[in-house]
Amino acid sequence: MKILIIGYVWPEPNSSAAGSRMMQLIDTFREQSWDVEFASPAQTTEHMVDLTQHGVTSANIQLNCDSFNKYITELAPDVVVYDRFMMEEQFGWRVAEYMPSALRILNTEDLHSLRDARHTAVKQNREFTMTDMHSDVGVREIAAIYRSDLTLMISEYETELLKTAFNVPETHVMHLPFMLDTATLSAKPFADREHFAFIGNFRHAPNWDAVLQLKQVYWPKIRKQLPKAKLMIYGAYPPPKATQLHNEKDGFLVKGWAEDAQKVIANAKILLSPIRFGAGIKGKLVEAMQVGTPSITTSVGAEAIHGALPWNGVVTDNIEDFVNASVSLYQDELSYGLMQENGHAIIQQRYEKKAWQEKLITRINIQVQLKERLRDSFFLGKLIRHHSMKSTQYMSQWITLKNAKSDV
């Protein structure tokens, strides 16, 4: 098969969980000897992966430009994967019109509307409610899901949310978590580690909020009890407001970009992640489990990661409990080993690469075979495609025409 992935950004597996997820999908497709092309309207970046090393071709495409029509027709992919709903909005109607035979898959990374709704609740200092998702972002994202033949969800919680709260059929959604190589699990011993760490792309709002929480709320309390401990803050694209938080005296060290994210996590004694809002699966918490680093996080941080299995540290939304757990585990070598075992068990039982790869490939093959039948059976999807895609199409065509006139 020939796969076209339309990316919101170019993959940066060392910068974000979304980048790692994308490379897992790409490698899965390539292991089937499928042809894969990655296209994006985004600018290239210094941290993007070299796709040619993965046997993937690439193309720059333009928003609101008829050149894409010729591009998709000549490429003639069997499957089009939209990376995030915004790409489905931009290019979905063109794919439907110029390559209607292609299976259309939406890779959400996480539910943007859920993350946005939780952020709204946090800013208003109140509990999140489902009606918070009835926003402009929510309407747009759910519409994109309805228009797609299959939506890949990294979180079990969000998979069920789509089915129960938004009536997305079982036939149109698939839970697909990270696909990880369980043979590479490691765990440096307690004695060979030092200090605390946080890691996360600074362009991701939940990460920046967590850094501020650490600086203003958690770290002063932890540092008071552990005056020799340090907190290393890693993450791609730190803005000046982040680097200005660096304070050697307080042991709050903003390190910025980590060339090898796994290495810095593996060297830390504990990963701190006081996430107050967000969605999907928090990649660095999963990565910490892979390298045997216990973590202290919140219920939002741990959501959908460990199922019924015990966490590799402590999950709490109480500030004092978070602080006490951090201080206690930092000094408790006996409990530390147990937490490392908990983390490895979660990875082995829930993220085994080969098992999930087989499920994904089987599902895609089934969706390709039943594509037209499933499209016909999902009337709401047809309805949304008819109305919302027309409005998106006309707006895009208007912008295209406007741009053409301005070039004359």
Short mmCIF file of C-alpha atoms in Angstrom, two decimals:
data_model
loop_
_atom_site.label_atom_id
_atom_site.label_comp_id
_atom_site.label_asym_id
_atom_site.label_seq_id
_atom_site.Cartn_x
_atom_site.Cartn_y
_atom_site.Cartn_z
CA MET A 1 0.00 0.00 0.00
CA LYS A 2 0.94 3.61 -0.45
CA ILE A 3 0.49 5.82 2.62
CA LEU A 4 0.38 9.61 2.66
CA ILE A 5 0.77 11.27 6.06
CA ILE A 6 -0.21 14.94 6.21
CA GLY A 7 1.61 16.34 9.21
CA TYR A 8 0.77 19.40 11.28
CA VAL A 9 4.50 19.63 12.04
CA TRP A 10 7.59 17.69 10.99
CA PRO A 11 8.30 14.81 13.40
CA GLU A 12 10.57 15.61 16.35
CA PRO A 13 10.68 12.42 18.47
CA ASN A 14 13.19 13.96 20.89
CA SER A 15 10.99 17.01 21.47
CA SER A 16 7.53 15.62 22.14
CA ALA A 17 5.44 12.50 22.65
CA ALA A 18 3.59 13.39 19.46
CA GLY A 19 6.85 13.15 17.53
CA SER A 20 7.60 9.74 19.05
CA ARG A 21 4.08 8.54 18.27
CA MET A 22 4.40 9.62 14.65
CA MET A 23 7.67 7.75 14.20
CA GLN A 24 6.08 4.62 15.71
CA LEU A 25 3.34 4.81 13.07
CA ILE A 26 5.83 5.41 10.28
CA ASP A 27 8.06 2.52 11.34
CA THR A 28 5.04 0.22 11.58
CA PHE A 29 4.01 1.07 8.02
CA ARG A 30 7.54 0.65 6.71
CA GLU A 31 7.88 -2.77 8.35
CA GLN A 32 5.01 -3.83 6.08
CA SER A 33 7.08 -2.61 3.11
CA TRP A 34 4.41 0.02 2.48
CA ASP A 35 5.47 3.17 0.65
CA VAL A 36 5.22 6.17 2.96
CA GLU A 37 5.32 9.86 2.06
CA PHE A 38 5.20 12.57 4.71
CA ALA A 39 3.87 15.94 3.60
CA SER A 40 3.45 19.08 5.66
CA PRO A 41 2.81 22.81 5.21
CA ALA A 42 4.94 23.52 8.30
CA GLN A 43 8.42 24.98 8.24
CA THR A 44 11.30 22.59 8.74
CA THR A 45 13.03 22.68 12.14
CA GLU A 46 16.47 22.02 13.57
CA HIS A 47 15.25 19.10 15.67
CA MET A 48 13.20 17.27 13.01
CA VAL A 49 14.06 13.67 12.23
CA ASP A 50 15.74 12.72 8.94
CA LEU A 51 12.88 10.82 7.31
CA THR A 52 15.09 9.47 4.52
CA GLN A 53 16.84 7.27 7.11
CA HIS A 54 13.46 5.61 7.68
CA GLY A 55 12.82 5.05 3.97
CA VAL A 56 10.23 7.82 3.85
CA THR A 57 9.88 10.44 1.12
CA SER A 58 8.69 13.93 1.97
CA ALA A 59 6.97 16.88 0.34
CA ASN A 60 6.18 20.48 1.21
CA ILE A 61 2.54 21.32 0.58
CA GLN A 62 0.71 24.62 0.82
CA LEU A 63 -2.43 25.60 2.67
CA ASN A 64 -5.34 26.91 0.60
CA CYS A 65 -3.63 26.15 -2.69
CA ASP A 66 -4.93 24.18 -5.67
CA SER A 67 -1.45 22.70 -6.20
CA PHE A 68 -2.42 20.05 -3.63
CA ASN A 69 -5.14 18.78 -5.98
CA LYS A 70 -2.57 17.79 -8.60
CA TYR A 71 -0.22 16.48 -5.93
CA ILE A 72 -2.75 14.08 -4.38
CA THR A 73 -3.97 12.91 -7.78
CA GLU A 74 -0.49 12.07 -9.01
CA LEU A 75 0.59 10.44 -5.74
CA ALA A 76 -2.62 8.34 -5.64
CA PRO A 77 -2.28 7.03 -2.06
CA ASP A 78 -4.34 4.11 -0.78
CA VAL A 79 -4.44 5.62 2.72
CA VAL A 80 -4.23 9.22 3.90
CA VAL A 81 -3.36 9.84 7.55
CA TYR A 82 -4.15 13.29 8.94
CA ASP A 83 -1.90 14.19 11.85
CA ARG A 84 -4.26 16.18 14.10
CA PHE A 85 -7.73 17.40 13.18
CA MET A 86 -6.49 20.72 11.77
CA MET A 87 -4.92 18.90 8.84
CA GLU A 88 -8.17 17.07 8.15
CA GLU A 89 -9.95 20.43 8.12
CA GLN A 90 -7.47 21.91 5.69
CA PHE A 91 -6.99 19.03 3.27
CA GLY A 92 -9.86 16.61 3.93
CA TRP A 93 -12.23 18.04 1.34
CA ARG A 94 -9.51 18.01 -1.31
CA VAL A 95 -8.65 14.37 -0.57
CA ALA A 96 -12.36 13.47 -0.68
CA GLU A 97 -12.81 15.21 -4.03
CA TYR A 98 -9.59 14.28 -5.84
CA MET A 99 -8.79 10.90 -4.25
CA PRO A 100 -12.12 9.58 -2.92
CA SER A 101 -10.93 5.96 -2.98
CA ALA A 102 -8.29 6.61 -0.29
CA LEU A 103 -9.00 5.46 3.26
CA ARG A 104 -9.01 8.52 5.51
CA ILE A 105 -7.44 8.06 8.97
CA LEU A 106 -7.27 10.74 11.65
CA ASN A 107 -4.40 10.48 14.14
CA THR A 108 -5.51 12.80 16.95
CA GLU A 109 -2.36 12.50 19.16
CA ASP A 110 -4.73 13.58 21.94
CA LEU A 111 -8.15 15.18 22.08
CA HIS A 112 -7.26 18.84 21.64
CA SER A 113 -10.76 19.83 22.70
CA LEU A 114 -10.43 17.95 26.00
CA ARG A 115 -7.08 19.57 26.73
CA ASP A 116 -8.50 22.98 25.83
CA ALA A 117 -11.59 22.43 27.99
CA ARG A 118 -9.52 21.37 30.99
CA HIS A 119 -7.30 24.40 30.52
CA THR A 120 -10.37 26.64 30.59
CA ALA A 121 -11.51 25.06 33.85
CA VAL A 122 -8.07 25.50 35.44
CA LYS A 123 -7.93 29.18 34.44
CA GLN A 124 -11.36 29.70 35.99
CA ASN A 125 -10.31 27.77 39.12
CA ARG A 126 -13.11 25.22 38.92
CA GLU A 127 -13.73 21.57 38.08
CA PHE A 128 -13.87 20.45 34.46
CA THR A 129 -17.32 19.50 33.10
CA MET A 130 -18.27 17.83 29.81
CA THR A 131 -20.00 20.98 28.61
CA ASP A 132 -16.56 22.61 28.53
CA MET A 133 -15.91 20.49 25.45
CA HIS A 134 -18.89 22.04 23.64
CA SER A 135 -16.58 24.77 22.36
CA ASP A 136 -15.55 25.87 18.90
CA VAL A 137 -12.50 23.59 19.12
CA GLY A 138 -14.71 20.75 20.32
CA VAL A 139 -17.18 21.11 17.48
CA ARG A 140 -14.39 21.28 14.91
CA GLU A 141 -12.52 18.29 16.28
CA ILE A 142 -15.54 16.00 16.65
CA ALA A 143 -16.67 16.98 13.14
CA ALA A 144 -13.25 15.94 11.79
CA ILE A 145 -13.59 12.61 13.60
CA TYR A 146 -17.06 12.08 12.11
CA ARG A 147 -15.71 12.78 8.61
CA SER A 148 -12.86 10.27 8.94
CA ASP A 149 -13.06 6.57 8.17
CA LEU A 150 -11.01 5.71 11.25
CA THR A 151 -9.69 7.71 14.20
CA LEU A 152 -6.67 6.52 16.19
CA MET A 153 -6.84 7.35 19.90
CA ILE A 154 -3.79 7.03 22.11
CA SER A 155 -5.85 7.15 25.33
CA GLU A 156 -8.37 4.54 26.48
CA TYR A 157 -10.22 7.22 28.41
CA GLU A 158 -10.64 9.37 25.30
CA THR A 159 -11.62 6.38 23.17
CA GLU A 160 -14.52 5.67 25.50
CA LEU A 161 -15.35 9.37 25.71
CA LEU A 162 -15.81 9.52 21.94
CA LYS A 163 -18.08 6.48 21.95
CA THR A 164 -20.24 7.38 24.95
CA ALA A 165 -20.38 11.17 24.94
CA PHE A 166 -20.15 11.84 21.20
CA ASN A 167 -21.66 8.66 19.70
CA VAL A 168 -18.69 7.77 17.50
CA PRO A 169 -19.27 4.18 16.30
CA GLU A 170 -16.94 1.39 17.39
CA THR A 171 -16.26 0.80 13.70
CA HIS A 172 -14.76 4.28 13.31
CA VAL A 173 -12.41 4.52 16.30
CA MET A 174 -9.44 2.50 17.55
CA HIS A 175 -7.50 2.67 20.80
CA LEU A 176 -3.82 2.61 19.86
CA PRO A 177 -1.34 3.53 22.62
CA PHE A 178 2.41 3.87 22.25
CA MET A 179 4.02 0.85 20.57
CA LEU A 180 7.19 0.17 22.58
CA ASP A 181 10.02 -2.34 22.41
CA THR A 182 9.86 -4.12 25.76
CA ALA A 183 13.26 -5.74 25.15
CA THR A 184 15.00 -2.40 25.71
CA LEU A 185 13.72 -1.73 29.25
CA SER A 186 16.44 -0.62 31.65
CA ALA A 187 16.86 0.57 35.24
CA LYS A 188 19.96 2.22 36.67
CA PRO A 189 20.18 1.52 40.40
CA PHE A 190 19.20 4.03 43.07
CA ALA A 191 22.82 4.75 44.04
CA ASP A 192 23.80 5.76 40.48
CA ARG A 193 21.15 8.47 40.18
CA GLU A 194 20.82 11.99 41.50
CA HIS A 195 18.42 14.91 41.58
CA PHE A 196 14.90 15.46 40.27
CA ALA A 197 13.91 16.14 36.66
CA PHE A 198 11.08 17.52 34.58
CA ILE A 199 10.98 17.31 30.81
CA GLY A 200 8.48 18.62 28.26
CA ASN A 201 8.23 20.74 25.13
CA PHE A 202 7.78 24.36 26.24
CA ARG A 203 5.43 25.06 23.31
CA HIS A 204 2.92 22.70 24.92
CA ALA A 205 0.77 24.71 27.35
CA PRO A 206 0.36 21.95 30.01
CA ASN A 207 4.15 21.64 30.24
CA TRP A 208 4.73 25.36 30.75
CA ASP A 209 2.01 25.42 33.40
CA ALA A 210 3.67 22.46 35.16
CA VAL A 211 7.04 24.26 35.16
CA LEU A 212 5.43 27.30 36.79
CA GLN A 213 3.75 25.05 39.35
CA LEU A 214 7.09 23.47 40.18
CA LYS A 215 8.82 26.85 40.49
CA GLN A 216 6.15 28.60 42.53
CA VAL A 217 4.47 25.84 44.54
CA TYR A 218 6.22 22.47 44.73
CA TRP A 219 9.97 22.98 44.51
CA PRO A 220 10.32 25.48 47.38
CA LYS A 221 8.63 22.95 49.70
CA ILE A 222 10.72 20.01 48.42
CA ARG A 223 13.96 21.98 48.51
CA LYS A 224 13.31 23.02 52.11
CA GLN A 225 13.40 19.35 53.13
CA LEU A 226 16.16 18.35 50.69
CA PRO A 227 18.50 21.39 50.60
CA LYS A 228 21.15 19.63 48.50
CA ALA A 229 18.76 18.34 45.84
CA LYS A 230 18.43 19.95 42.42
CA LEU A 231 15.62 20.05 39.88
CA MET A 232 16.65 19.84 36.21
CA ILE A 233 14.12 21.34 33.78
CA TYR A 234 14.51 20.03 30.23
CA GLY A 235 12.45 20.77 27.14
CA ALA A 236 12.60 21.92 23.55
CA TYR A 237 12.07 25.57 22.59
CA PRO A 238 12.37 27.25 26.01
CA PRO A 239 11.25 30.91 25.74
CA PRO A 240 13.05 33.71 27.64
CA LYS A 241 10.36 33.62 30.33
CA ALA A 242 11.39 30.01 31.02
CA THR A 243 15.16 30.49 31.05
CA GLN A 244 14.67 33.44 33.41
CA LEU A 245 13.40 30.96 36.02
CA HIS A 246 16.87 29.42 36.26
CA ASN A 247 18.26 29.85 39.77
CA GLU A 248 21.45 28.08 40.88
CA LYS A 249 21.01 29.10 44.51
CA ASP A 250 17.57 27.45 44.70
CA GLY A 251 18.68 24.40 42.75
CA PHE A 252 16.13 25.15 40.00
CA LEU A 253 18.10 24.59 36.80
CA VAL A 254 16.53 25.27 33.40
CA LYS A 255 18.58 23.14 31.00
CA GLY A 256 16.43 23.47 27.87
CA TRP A 257 16.80 21.09 24.92
CA ALA A 258 18.01 17.57 25.76
CA GLU A 259 19.71 15.85 22.84
CA ASP A 260 19.03 12.46 24.44
CA ALA A 261 15.80 12.71 26.43
CA GLN A 262 15.94 9.11 27.64
CA LYS A 263 19.45 9.58 29.00
CA VAL A 264 18.60 12.60 31.14
CA ILE A 265 15.49 10.85 32.50
CA ALA A 266 17.50 7.69 33.20
CA ASN A 267 20.07 9.66 35.21
CA ALA A 268 17.46 11.38 37.38
CA LYS A 269 16.33 9.86 40.64
CA ILE A 270 12.69 10.99 40.28
CA LEU A 271 10.63 12.60 37.53
CA LEU A 272 8.25 15.31 38.79
CA SER A 273 5.19 16.09 36.67
CA PRO A 274 2.46 18.20 38.35
CA ILE A 275 0.26 18.33 35.25
CA ARG A 276 -2.99 20.25 35.94
CA PHE A 277 -4.59 19.89 32.51
CA GLY A 278 -4.00 18.01 29.30
CA ALA A 279 -5.10 14.97 27.33
CA GLY A 280 -3.73 11.85 25.69
CA ILE A 281 -0.83 9.98 27.26
CA LYS A 282 2.05 11.89 28.79
CA GLY A 283 5.04 10.58 26.86
CA LYS A 284 7.75 11.46 29.35
CA LEU A 285 5.97 9.58 32.14
CA VAL A 286 5.87 6.50 29.93
CA GLU A 287 9.49 7.06 28.94
CA ALA A 288 10.42 7.27 32.64
CA MET A 289 8.92 3.81 33.13
CA GLN A 290 11.03 2.45 30.28
CA VAL A 291 14.26 3.59 31.93
CA GLY A 292 13.23 2.75 35.48
CA THR A 293 12.74 6.27 36.80
CA PRO A 294 9.89 6.56 39.33
CA SER A 295 7.56 9.54 38.94
CA ILE A 296 5.32 11.68 41.08
CA THR A 297 2.37 13.08 39.13
CA THR A 298 -1.31 14.04 39.18
CA SER A 299 -4.43 12.15 38.15
CA VAL A 300 -4.42 14.01 34.82
CA GLY A 301 -0.76 13.15 34.33
CA ALA A 302 -1.32 9.45 34.97
CA GLU A 303 -4.63 9.22 33.08
CA ALA A 304 -4.95 6.22 30.74
CA ILE A 305 -1.34 5.12 31.23
CA HIS A 306 -1.42 2.32 33.77
CA GLY A 307 -4.93 0.85 33.79
CA ALA A 308 -5.45 -1.16 36.97
CA LEU A 309 -1.73 -1.69 37.54
CA PRO A 310 0.11 0.08 40.38
CA TRP A 311 1.93 3.30 39.42
CA ASN A 312 5.73 3.56 39.37
CA GLY A 313 5.67 6.18 42.10
CA VAL A 314 2.77 8.21 43.46
CA VAL A 315 -0.31 9.80 41.87
CA THR A 316 -1.90 12.62 43.86
CA ASP A 317 -3.64 15.94 43.29
CA ASN A 318 -2.87 17.16 46.81
CA ILE A 319 0.11 19.52 46.98
CA GLU A 320 1.37 18.41 50.41
CA ASP A 321 1.04 14.73 49.51
CA PHE A 322 2.93 15.39 46.26
CA VAL A 323 5.75 17.09 48.18
CA ASN A 324 5.93 14.43 50.90
CA ALA A 325 5.94 11.61 48.35
CA SER A 326 8.74 13.29 46.41
CA VAL A 327 10.89 13.72 49.52
CA SER A 328 10.17 10.24 50.84
CA LEU A 329 10.84 8.30 47.64
CA TYR A 330 13.99 10.33 46.97
CA GLN A 331 15.48 8.80 50.13
CA ASP A 332 13.87 5.34 50.14
CA GLU A 333 16.02 2.85 48.23
CA LEU A 334 13.87 -0.15 49.20
CA SER A 335 10.63 1.32 47.84
CA TYR A 336 12.53 2.67 44.84
CA GLY A 337 13.24 -0.79 43.46
CA LEU A 338 9.57 -1.76 43.74
CA MET A 339 8.55 1.36 41.82
CA GLN A 340 10.97 0.48 39.05
CA GLU A 341 9.39 -2.96 38.79
CA ASN A 342 5.91 -1.39 38.66
CA GLY A 343 6.95 0.79 35.74
CA HIS A 344 8.40 -2.08 33.74
CA ALA A 345 5.29 -4.18 34.35
CA ILE A 346 3.09 -1.40 32.94
CA ILE A 347 5.18 -1.17 29.76
CA GLN A 348 5.30 -4.94 29.29
CA GLN A 349 1.59 -5.51 29.81
CA ARG A 350 0.14 -2.47 28.06
CA TYR A 351 2.52 -1.18 25.36
CA GLU A 352 4.14 -4.21 23.73
CA LYS A 353 5.15 -3.11 20.24
CA LYS A 354 4.54 -6.21 18.13
CA ALA A 355 1.08 -6.88 19.56
CA TRP A 356 -0.15 -3.36 18.84
CA GLN A 357 1.49 -3.25 15.43
CA GLU A 358 -0.40 -6.39 14.42
CA LYS A 359 -3.68 -4.93 15.67
CA LEU A 360 -3.12 -1.71 13.72
CA ILE A 361 -2.22 -3.38 10.43
CA THR A 362 -5.14 -5.81 10.74
CA ARG A 363 -7.52 -2.94 11.44
CA ILE A 364 -6.30 -0.88 8.49
CA ASN A 365 -6.69 -3.81 6.13
CA ILE A 366 -10.24 -4.40 7.38
CA GLN A 367 -11.10 -0.70 7.05
CA VAL A 368 -9.81 -0.65 3.48
CA GLN A 369 -11.97 -3.64 2.55
CA LEU A 370 -15.12 -2.34 4.27
CA LYS A 371 -14.53 1.34 3.52
CA GLU A 372 -17.55 2.07 1.33
CA ARG A 373 -19.92 -0.08 3.40
CA LEU A 374 -18.88 1.68 6.61
CA ARG A 375 -19.21 5.10 5.02
CA ASP A 376 -22.73 4.28 3.89
CA SER A 377 -23.73 2.87 7.28
CA PHE A 378 -22.60 5.93 9.27
CA PHE A 379 -25.24 8.44 8.21
CA LEU A 380 -24.15 11.12 10.67
CA GLY A 381 -20.68 11.00 9.14
CA LYS A 382 -22.13 11.47 5.67
CA LEU A 383 -24.21 14.37 6.92
CA ILE A 384 -21.22 16.11 8.49
CA ARG A 385 -19.11 15.53 5.40
CA HIS A 386 -21.80 17.02 3.17
CA HIS A 387 -22.34 20.21 5.17
CA SER A 388 -19.16 21.05 7.06
CA MET A 389 -16.78 20.06 4.26
CA LYS A 390 -18.64 22.34 1.89
CA SER A 391 -18.16 25.33 4.17
CA THR A 392 -14.48 24.46 4.63
CA GLN A 393 -14.10 23.97 0.90
CA TYR A 394 -15.70 27.30 -0.01
CA MET A 395 -13.62 29.19 2.54
CA SER A 396 -10.43 27.57 1.25
CA GLN A 397 -11.37 28.29 -2.35
CA TRP A 398 -12.09 31.92 -1.45
CA ILE A 399 -8.66 32.26 0.19
CA THR A 400 -7.04 30.55 -2.82
CA LEU A 401 -8.72 33.00 -5.19
CA LYS A 402 -7.80 35.95 -2.97
CA ASN A 403 -4.16 34.85 -2.87
CA ALA A 404 -4.11 34.39 -6.65
CA LYS A 405 -5.40 37.92 -7.18
CA SER A 406 -2.85 39.42 -4.81
CA ASP A 407 -0.06 37.70 -6.79
CA VAL A 408 -1.12 39.35 -10.05
#
